[in-house]
């Protein structure tokens, strides 16, 4: 009986050894996670590229919202309530279009800190030269070109009637035009460079300079610090507390959303994955907040305190919904990233005004004096289409015949 136990004991050896293949079989499963993680990062990168062009169209829609234009002889157009035009501008310009700028700031902060484990002086010195190429050089080029050409055009009789006021081209004015032209009427806390849409690049450059502070802020205060900035943005207290800073390069929109993008990167969060987790909620809630935002803009006086709550809530839900929707369109094959449109986005942003949109609007308004609701609504969409198509054609020609120059003026994009 005792000896009979030996074969049973020895029979255990093959069973023990049989475990080795099972253990080794775990290795392919672990390694198989790498392509999956990579595919998630690829989708995230594709979503960011996909969103660039429609968000730029949103910027154009914002800048084309008014039914009147200012000329040397006064306003031209219609100042009456136009139901169709008002509905379209409230939906496409003041609601959907308002997602563009926060989304761009968020993406900028996210990409700046992407795959960055440590941030020190050497990293800062390495990143600054690339931002000089992508931000500072295009910023100086487009503003200097615009202020020079259009200031001189005021003195040409054939063009002077299309300008609402004249400027004296002095060094003081040029320096102001490169950062912030004073608002003599005090109608807004914001002050803009001459190419006014470049306030976004101006504030983005300020964010880049502050990245060491933002890095420490995110690492030390984590979600508490981000929440504090969110409250300042959500409540619009920043403009009231620091009006000069808010209008001259340190807007709370830039500070909050750039920092939010930095938080996602530094915590190794995948923006698309997180957006997809809440997709059902954002797809349901964003249309409700967008509708409420439109209705309160039309029917509620501006001084009511709940207007920022509705509008800013809609921006947060809308941004998350935009990432989730773009991911769904790309994953299901219903859309794809157009490399040409993605690369042309900055050029369309840079050239659309003051070169095309505002000047074309003034010319049409002065020559044809549109006043009906249908005419102004048709022009609202038609101008954006024409300006976008013209900018894309010009970009294609420049990239085809002057590729080096085009890379410089678009920041190497």
Short mmCIF file of C-alpha atoms in Angstrom, two decimals:
data_model
loop_
_atom_site.label_atom_id
_atom_site.label_comp_id
_atom_site.label_asym_id
_atom_site.label_seq_id
_atom_site.Cartn_x
_atom_site.Cartn_y
_atom_site.Cartn_z
CA UNK A 1 0.00 0.00 0.00
CA UNK A 2 2.89 2.33 0.85
CA UNK A 3 4.71 1.50 -2.36
CA UNK A 4 1.54 1.98 -4.33
CA UNK A 5 1.66 5.61 -3.38
CA UNK A 6 4.83 6.26 -5.37
CA UNK A 7 3.32 6.13 -8.83
CA UNK A 8 0.59 8.48 -7.66
CA UNK A 9 3.19 10.93 -6.33
CA UNK A 10 5.27 10.73 -9.46
CA UNK A 11 2.16 11.19 -11.54
CA UNK A 12 1.94 14.68 -10.16
CA UNK A 13 5.03 15.85 -12.01
CA UNK A 14 3.51 15.93 -15.46
CA UNK A 15 0.58 17.87 -14.05
CA UNK A 16 2.92 20.44 -12.48
CA UNK A 17 4.97 20.74 -15.62
CA UNK A 18 1.80 21.12 -17.61
CA UNK A 19 1.29 24.41 -15.87
CA UNK A 20 4.26 25.98 -17.63
CA UNK A 21 2.66 26.27 -21.05
CA UNK A 22 -0.38 27.81 -19.41
CA UNK A 23 1.77 30.42 -17.65
CA UNK A 24 3.73 31.14 -20.77
CA UNK A 25 0.50 31.42 -22.70
CA UNK A 26 -0.21 34.58 -20.70
CA UNK A 27 2.56 36.47 -22.45
CA UNK A 28 0.84 36.86 -25.82
CA UNK A 29 -2.29 38.04 -24.04
CA UNK A 30 -0.33 40.73 -22.17
CA UNK A 31 1.48 41.83 -25.29
CA UNK A 32 -1.79 41.94 -27.17
CA UNK A 33 -2.78 44.90 -25.01
CA UNK A 34 -0.25 47.16 -26.72
CA UNK A 35 -1.93 47.27 -30.14
CA UNK A 36 -5.27 47.86 -28.41
CA UNK A 37 -3.86 50.81 -26.44
CA UNK A 38 -2.22 52.09 -29.58
CA UNK A 39 -5.52 51.91 -31.47
CA UNK A 40 -7.15 54.00 -28.74
CA UNK A 41 -4.43 56.64 -29.09
CA UNK A 42 -4.79 56.57 -32.87
CA UNK A 43 -8.53 57.14 -32.57
CA UNK A 44 -7.91 60.01 -30.16
CA UNK A 45 -5.46 61.62 -32.59
CA UNK A 46 -7.89 61.12 -35.48
CA UNK A 47 -10.74 62.70 -33.53
CA UNK A 48 -8.62 65.77 -32.77
CA UNK A 49 -7.63 66.12 -36.45
CA UNK A 50 -11.23 65.57 -37.54
CA UNK A 51 -12.58 68.32 -35.26
CA UNK A 52 -10.16 71.02 -36.43
CA UNK A 53 -11.97 72.02 -39.62
CA UNK A 54 -15.61 72.08 -38.38
CA UNK A 55 -14.48 74.07 -35.35
CA UNK A 56 -12.85 76.63 -37.66
CA UNK A 57 -16.14 76.90 -39.56
CA UNK A 58 -17.71 77.64 -36.17
CA UNK A 59 -15.30 80.56 -35.76
CA UNK A 60 -16.32 81.94 -39.17
CA UNK A 61 -19.99 81.65 -38.23
CA UNK A 62 -19.39 83.61 -35.02
CA UNK A 63 -17.74 86.42 -36.98
CA UNK A 64 -20.55 86.53 -39.55
CA UNK A 65 -23.50 86.80 -37.17
CA UNK A 66 -24.43 90.47 -37.45
CA UNK A 67 -27.17 91.68 -39.80
CA UNK A 68 -25.53 95.12 -40.11
CA UNK A 69 -22.11 96.45 -41.03
CA UNK A 70 -20.45 99.70 -39.99
CA UNK A 71 -19.29 102.02 -42.76
CA UNK A 72 -17.94 105.55 -42.83
CA UNK A 73 -21.49 106.83 -43.38
CA UNK A 74 -23.05 104.73 -40.61
CA UNK A 75 -24.63 101.28 -40.16
CA UNK A 76 -26.00 99.49 -43.22
CA UNK A 77 -28.37 96.50 -43.11
CA UNK A 78 -31.31 95.79 -40.84
CA UNK A 79 -31.54 96.49 -37.13
CA UNK A 80 -35.05 95.07 -36.87
CA UNK A 81 -35.84 91.66 -35.36
CA UNK A 82 -35.54 89.07 -38.15
CA UNK A 83 -36.95 85.72 -36.95
CA UNK A 84 -35.24 83.40 -39.47
CA UNK A 85 -31.90 85.21 -39.40
CA UNK A 86 -32.05 85.46 -35.61
CA UNK A 87 -32.77 81.74 -35.23
CA UNK A 88 -29.90 80.77 -37.55
CA UNK A 89 -27.35 83.05 -35.94
CA UNK A 90 -28.39 82.03 -32.42
CA UNK A 91 -28.09 78.34 -33.32
CA UNK A 92 -25.01 78.23 -35.54
CA UNK A 93 -23.04 81.26 -34.32
CA UNK A 94 -23.90 81.83 -30.68
CA UNK A 95 -24.58 78.22 -29.61
CA UNK A 96 -22.85 75.62 -31.79
CA UNK A 97 -20.10 78.01 -32.88
CA UNK A 98 -19.24 78.88 -29.28
CA UNK A 99 -17.89 75.37 -28.77
CA UNK A 100 -14.92 76.14 -31.03
CA UNK A 101 -12.67 78.35 -28.90
CA UNK A 102 -12.90 76.33 -25.64
CA UNK A 103 -12.29 73.14 -27.62
CA UNK A 104 -9.18 74.58 -29.28
CA UNK A 105 -7.78 75.74 -25.93
CA UNK A 106 -8.48 72.30 -24.45
CA UNK A 107 -6.77 70.50 -27.34
CA UNK A 108 -3.78 72.86 -27.12
CA UNK A 109 -3.27 72.15 -23.42
CA UNK A 110 -3.78 68.44 -23.96
CA UNK A 111 -1.23 68.21 -26.78
CA UNK A 112 1.35 70.37 -25.00
CA UNK A 113 1.59 67.95 -22.07
CA UNK A 114 0.89 64.73 -24.00
CA UNK A 115 3.27 61.86 -23.04
CA UNK A 116 5.09 64.22 -20.67
CA UNK A 117 6.08 62.40 -17.48
CA UNK A 118 8.25 65.18 -16.02
CA UNK A 119 8.35 68.89 -16.71
CA UNK A 120 11.57 70.72 -15.92
CA UNK A 121 13.62 73.62 -17.25
CA UNK A 122 15.16 71.48 -20.01
CA UNK A 123 11.69 70.41 -21.22
CA UNK A 124 10.51 74.01 -21.13
CA UNK A 125 13.50 75.20 -23.17
CA UNK A 126 12.91 72.41 -25.67
CA UNK A 127 9.24 73.20 -26.21
CA UNK A 128 9.51 77.00 -26.46
CA UNK A 129 11.33 77.11 -29.85
CA UNK A 130 8.68 74.91 -31.45
CA UNK A 131 5.94 77.28 -30.17
CA UNK A 132 7.84 80.23 -31.63
CA UNK A 133 7.49 78.53 -35.01
CA UNK A 134 3.88 77.45 -34.62
CA UNK A 135 2.48 80.49 -32.78
CA UNK A 136 4.67 83.60 -32.61
CA UNK A 137 5.90 83.81 -36.22
CA UNK A 138 2.41 83.37 -37.80
CA UNK A 139 0.99 85.77 -35.21
CA UNK A 140 3.46 88.51 -36.14
CA UNK A 141 3.19 87.87 -39.87
CA UNK A 142 -0.59 88.07 -40.17
CA UNK A 143 -0.98 91.04 -37.84
CA UNK A 144 1.84 93.08 -39.41
CA UNK A 145 0.58 92.31 -42.90
CA UNK A 146 -3.00 93.24 -42.00
CA UNK A 147 -2.23 96.47 -40.17
CA UNK A 148 0.10 97.66 -42.92
CA UNK A 149 -2.14 96.89 -45.91
CA UNK A 150 -5.46 98.00 -44.47
CA UNK A 151 -4.17 101.10 -42.74
CA UNK A 152 -2.69 102.28 -46.04
CA UNK A 153 -5.93 101.35 -47.85
CA UNK A 154 -7.76 104.02 -45.84
CA UNK A 155 -5.96 106.63 -47.92
CA UNK A 156 -7.14 105.18 -51.27
CA UNK A 157 -10.41 106.91 -52.26
CA UNK A 158 -11.80 103.82 -54.02
CA UNK A 159 -11.58 101.79 -50.79
CA UNK A 160 -12.02 104.39 -48.05
CA UNK A 161 -15.82 104.22 -48.05
CA UNK A 162 -15.65 100.57 -46.96
CA UNK A 163 -13.90 101.52 -43.69
CA UNK A 164 -15.81 102.81 -40.67
CA UNK A 165 -12.88 104.86 -39.34
CA UNK A 166 -9.36 105.84 -40.25
CA UNK A 167 -6.08 105.24 -38.45
CA UNK A 168 -2.79 107.03 -38.26
CA UNK A 169 -0.04 104.51 -38.94
CA UNK A 170 2.38 105.30 -36.09
CA UNK A 171 4.78 103.07 -34.18
CA UNK A 172 2.56 103.35 -31.12
CA UNK A 173 -0.47 102.20 -33.08
CA UNK A 174 1.47 99.32 -34.67
CA UNK A 175 2.63 98.10 -31.25
CA UNK A 176 -0.92 98.28 -29.93
CA UNK A 177 -2.18 96.48 -33.02
CA UNK A 178 0.23 93.64 -32.35
CA UNK A 179 -1.28 92.96 -28.92
CA UNK A 180 -4.38 94.90 -27.96
CA UNK A 181 -5.94 97.96 -29.57
CA UNK A 182 -7.67 100.05 -26.85
CA UNK A 183 -11.45 100.06 -26.95
CA UNK A 184 -12.19 103.77 -26.82
CA UNK A 185 -15.94 103.17 -26.47
CA UNK A 186 -15.46 100.85 -23.46
CA UNK A 187 -18.11 98.48 -24.81
CA UNK A 188 -16.19 95.32 -23.87
CA UNK A 189 -13.49 94.19 -21.47
CA UNK A 190 -11.78 92.46 -24.41
CA UNK A 191 -9.08 94.21 -26.44
CA UNK A 192 -7.92 92.65 -29.70
CA UNK A 193 -4.90 92.73 -32.00
CA UNK A 194 -5.50 94.13 -35.49
CA UNK A 195 -6.33 90.70 -36.93
CA UNK A 196 -8.84 90.32 -34.12
CA UNK A 197 -9.27 86.53 -34.30
CA UNK A 198 -5.60 86.22 -33.30
CA UNK A 199 -6.56 87.06 -29.72
CA UNK A 200 -6.82 83.28 -29.45
CA UNK A 201 -3.15 82.85 -30.48
CA UNK A 202 -2.15 85.74 -28.19
CA UNK A 203 -3.81 84.13 -25.17
CA UNK A 204 -2.45 80.73 -26.19
CA UNK A 205 1.10 82.14 -26.21
CA UNK A 206 0.50 83.44 -22.69
CA UNK A 207 -0.61 79.94 -21.67
CA UNK A 208 2.58 78.46 -23.14
CA UNK A 209 4.67 80.92 -21.14
CA UNK A 210 2.76 79.90 -18.01
CA UNK A 211 3.11 76.13 -18.55
CA UNK A 212 5.58 75.67 -15.63
CA UNK A 213 2.99 77.27 -13.33
CA UNK A 214 0.16 75.25 -14.89
CA UNK A 215 2.16 72.03 -14.48
CA UNK A 216 2.74 72.67 -10.77
CA UNK A 217 -0.86 73.80 -10.35
CA UNK A 218 -2.22 70.56 -11.81
CA UNK A 219 0.26 68.34 -9.94
CA UNK A 220 -0.24 69.99 -6.56
CA UNK A 221 -3.92 70.93 -6.52
CA UNK A 222 -5.21 68.24 -8.91
CA UNK A 223 -8.98 68.35 -9.44
CA UNK A 224 -9.44 70.92 -6.68
CA UNK A 225 -7.42 73.49 -8.59
CA UNK A 226 -9.14 72.70 -11.86
CA UNK A 227 -12.49 73.00 -10.12
CA UNK A 228 -11.54 76.46 -8.82
CA UNK A 229 -10.71 77.65 -12.34
CA UNK A 230 -13.93 76.07 -13.54
CA UNK A 231 -15.93 78.09 -11.02
CA UNK A 232 -14.20 81.31 -12.12
CA UNK A 233 -15.02 80.52 -15.76
CA UNK A 234 -18.51 79.17 -15.10
CA UNK A 235 -19.62 82.12 -13.00
CA UNK A 236 -17.81 84.70 -15.18
CA UNK A 237 -16.30 86.24 -12.02
CA UNK A 238 -12.83 86.42 -13.60
CA UNK A 239 -13.86 89.26 -15.92
CA UNK A 240 -15.29 91.18 -12.99
CA UNK A 241 -12.28 90.62 -10.72
CA UNK A 242 -9.50 91.09 -13.29
CA UNK A 243 -10.96 92.95 -16.30
CA UNK A 244 -7.62 94.18 -17.65
CA UNK A 245 -5.99 90.74 -17.47
CA UNK A 246 -9.07 89.08 -18.93
CA UNK A 247 -9.02 91.32 -21.97
CA UNK A 248 -5.28 91.57 -22.61
CA UNK A 249 -3.98 88.02 -22.81
CA UNK A 250 -5.11 86.13 -19.71
CA UNK A 251 -8.71 85.21 -20.39
CA UNK A 252 -10.36 82.70 -18.09
CA UNK A 253 -11.50 80.69 -21.13
CA UNK A 254 -7.88 80.14 -22.10
CA UNK A 255 -6.74 79.50 -18.53
CA UNK A 256 -9.47 77.01 -17.62
CA UNK A 257 -9.64 74.96 -20.80
CA UNK A 258 -5.88 74.88 -21.44
CA UNK A 259 -5.41 73.71 -17.84
CA UNK A 260 -8.20 71.15 -18.27
CA UNK A 261 -6.41 69.73 -21.32
CA UNK A 262 -3.18 69.64 -19.30
CA UNK A 263 -4.96 67.75 -16.50
CA UNK A 264 -6.16 65.07 -18.93
CA UNK A 265 -2.65 64.59 -20.37
CA UNK A 266 -0.77 64.64 -17.07
CA UNK A 267 -3.20 62.09 -15.61
CA UNK A 268 -2.89 59.94 -18.76
CA UNK A 269 -6.57 60.19 -19.55
CA UNK A 270 -7.84 59.35 -23.02
CA UNK A 271 -10.22 62.15 -23.99
CA UNK A 272 -12.17 60.04 -26.48
CA UNK A 273 -12.62 57.12 -24.08
CA UNK A 274 -13.89 59.43 -21.36
CA UNK A 275 -16.21 61.22 -23.77
CA UNK A 276 -17.65 57.92 -24.97
CA UNK A 277 -18.38 56.83 -21.40
CA UNK A 278 -20.76 59.77 -20.96
CA UNK A 279 -21.94 59.91 -24.58
CA UNK A 280 -25.56 58.92 -23.83
CA UNK A 281 -25.85 61.68 -21.25
CA UNK A 282 -24.23 64.38 -23.37
CA UNK A 283 -26.22 63.43 -26.49
CA UNK A 284 -29.40 63.79 -24.45
CA UNK A 285 -28.51 66.88 -22.42
CA UNK A 286 -26.68 69.05 -24.95
CA UNK A 287 -29.70 69.62 -27.26
CA UNK A 288 -31.76 70.61 -24.21
CA UNK A 289 -29.18 73.11 -22.99
CA UNK A 290 -28.60 74.40 -26.52
CA UNK A 291 -32.34 75.02 -26.93
CA UNK A 292 -32.56 76.71 -23.53
CA UNK A 293 -29.52 78.82 -24.40
CA UNK A 294 -31.16 80.03 -27.61
CA UNK A 295 -34.48 80.81 -25.91
CA UNK A 296 -32.90 82.78 -23.06
CA UNK A 297 -30.79 84.79 -25.51
CA UNK A 298 -33.94 85.89 -27.30
CA UNK A 299 -36.46 86.32 -24.49
CA UNK A 300 -34.50 86.95 -21.28
CA UNK A 301 -32.66 90.20 -20.44
CA UNK A 302 -28.88 89.86 -20.34
CA UNK A 303 -28.49 90.79 -16.70
CA UNK A 304 -30.13 87.61 -15.39
CA UNK A 305 -27.67 85.50 -13.44
CA UNK A 306 -28.75 82.11 -14.83
CA UNK A 307 -27.76 82.97 -18.43
CA UNK A 308 -24.06 82.08 -17.88
CA UNK A 309 -25.17 78.87 -16.13
CA UNK A 310 -27.18 77.71 -19.14
CA UNK A 311 -24.67 78.82 -21.77
CA UNK A 312 -21.57 77.46 -20.03
CA UNK A 313 -23.25 74.18 -19.10
CA UNK A 314 -24.09 73.79 -22.76
CA UNK A 315 -20.44 74.34 -23.71
CA UNK A 316 -19.26 71.57 -21.36
CA UNK A 317 -21.88 69.10 -22.57
CA UNK A 318 -21.32 70.16 -26.18
CA UNK A 319 -17.57 69.64 -26.05
CA UNK A 320 -17.96 66.12 -24.63
CA UNK A 321 -20.65 65.35 -27.19
CA UNK A 322 -18.40 66.63 -30.02
CA UNK A 323 -15.57 64.25 -29.09
CA UNK A 324 -17.96 61.32 -28.71
CA UNK A 325 -19.80 62.07 -31.97
CA UNK A 326 -16.54 62.43 -33.93
CA UNK A 327 -15.30 59.11 -32.50
CA UNK A 328 -18.54 57.37 -33.48
CA UNK A 329 -18.44 58.79 -37.01
CA UNK A 330 -14.84 57.68 -37.51
CA UNK A 331 -15.24 54.22 -35.94
CA UNK A 332 -18.35 53.41 -37.97
CA UNK A 333 -16.81 54.64 -41.22
CA UNK A 334 -19.45 57.33 -41.69
CA UNK A 335 -16.68 59.95 -41.86
CA UNK A 336 -12.93 60.06 -42.22
CA UNK A 337 -10.18 62.55 -41.53
CA UNK A 338 -9.46 64.75 -44.53
CA UNK A 339 -5.76 65.55 -44.27
CA UNK A 340 -6.05 68.59 -46.55
CA UNK A 341 -8.87 70.20 -44.54
CA UNK A 342 -7.13 69.45 -41.25
CA UNK A 343 -3.88 71.07 -42.44
CA UNK A 344 -5.74 74.02 -44.02
CA UNK A 345 -7.66 74.87 -40.86
CA UNK A 346 -5.13 77.35 -39.51
CA UNK A 347 -4.82 79.13 -42.87
CA UNK A 348 -8.62 79.51 -43.08
CA UNK A 349 -8.58 80.88 -39.54
CA UNK A 350 -5.77 83.32 -40.36
CA UNK A 351 -6.97 84.64 -43.70
CA UNK A 352 -10.75 84.74 -43.29
CA UNK A 353 -10.61 88.15 -41.64
CA UNK A 354 -9.86 90.99 -42.07
CA UNK A 355 -8.95 89.89 -45.61
CA UNK A 356 -12.18 88.37 -46.87
CA UNK A 357 -15.19 88.07 -44.59
CA UNK A 358 -15.65 91.59 -43.19
CA UNK A 359 -14.53 93.32 -46.40
CA UNK A 360 -16.79 91.19 -48.60
CA UNK A 361 -19.72 91.77 -46.23
CA UNK A 362 -19.21 95.53 -46.33
CA UNK A 363 -18.94 95.56 -50.12
CA UNK A 364 -22.17 93.55 -50.53
CA UNK A 365 -24.05 95.58 -47.91
CA UNK A 366 -22.94 98.91 -49.41
CA UNK A 367 -23.68 97.90 -53.01
CA UNK A 368 -26.95 95.95 -52.55
CA UNK A 369 -28.22 97.10 -49.13
CA UNK A 370 -29.97 93.83 -48.09
CA UNK A 371 -32.71 94.31 -45.51
CA UNK A 372 -35.17 91.39 -45.81
CA UNK A 373 -35.02 88.39 -43.52
CA UNK A 374 -34.60 85.91 -46.39
CA UNK A 375 -31.84 87.90 -48.09
CA UNK A 376 -29.81 88.38 -44.91
CA UNK A 377 -30.21 84.71 -43.93
CA UNK A 378 -29.09 83.54 -47.37
CA UNK A 379 -26.07 85.86 -47.23
CA UNK A 380 -25.25 84.59 -43.74
CA UNK A 381 -24.60 81.09 -45.08
CA UNK A 382 -23.38 82.09 -48.54
CA UNK A 383 -20.61 84.34 -47.23
CA UNK A 384 -19.18 81.58 -45.03
CA UNK A 385 -19.22 79.14 -47.97
CA UNK A 386 -17.59 81.61 -50.36
CA UNK A 387 -14.91 82.73 -47.88
CA UNK A 388 -14.10 79.14 -46.90
CA UNK A 389 -13.86 77.98 -50.52
CA UNK A 390 -11.69 80.98 -51.44
CA UNK A 391 -9.36 80.41 -48.50
CA UNK A 392 -9.04 76.69 -49.31
CA UNK A 393 -8.26 77.44 -52.96
CA UNK A 394 -5.66 80.02 -51.99
CA UNK A 395 -4.11 77.61 -49.51
CA UNK A 396 -3.89 74.89 -52.18
CA UNK A 397 -2.17 77.30 -54.59
CA UNK A 398 0.30 78.54 -51.97
CA UNK A 399 1.14 75.03 -50.83
CA UNK A 400 1.53 73.95 -54.44
CA UNK A 401 3.81 76.77 -55.62
CA UNK A 402 5.26 78.25 -52.38
CA UNK A 403 5.38 75.34 -49.93
CA UNK A 404 8.20 76.73 -47.76
CA UNK A 405 6.56 80.14 -47.40
CA UNK A 406 3.20 78.50 -46.63
CA UNK A 407 4.73 76.39 -43.88
CA UNK A 408 6.21 79.53 -42.26
CA UNK A 409 2.99 81.58 -42.26
CA UNK A 410 0.93 78.63 -40.99
CA UNK A 411 3.36 77.55 -38.30
CA UNK A 412 4.50 74.41 -40.09
CA UNK A 413 1.02 72.90 -40.08
#
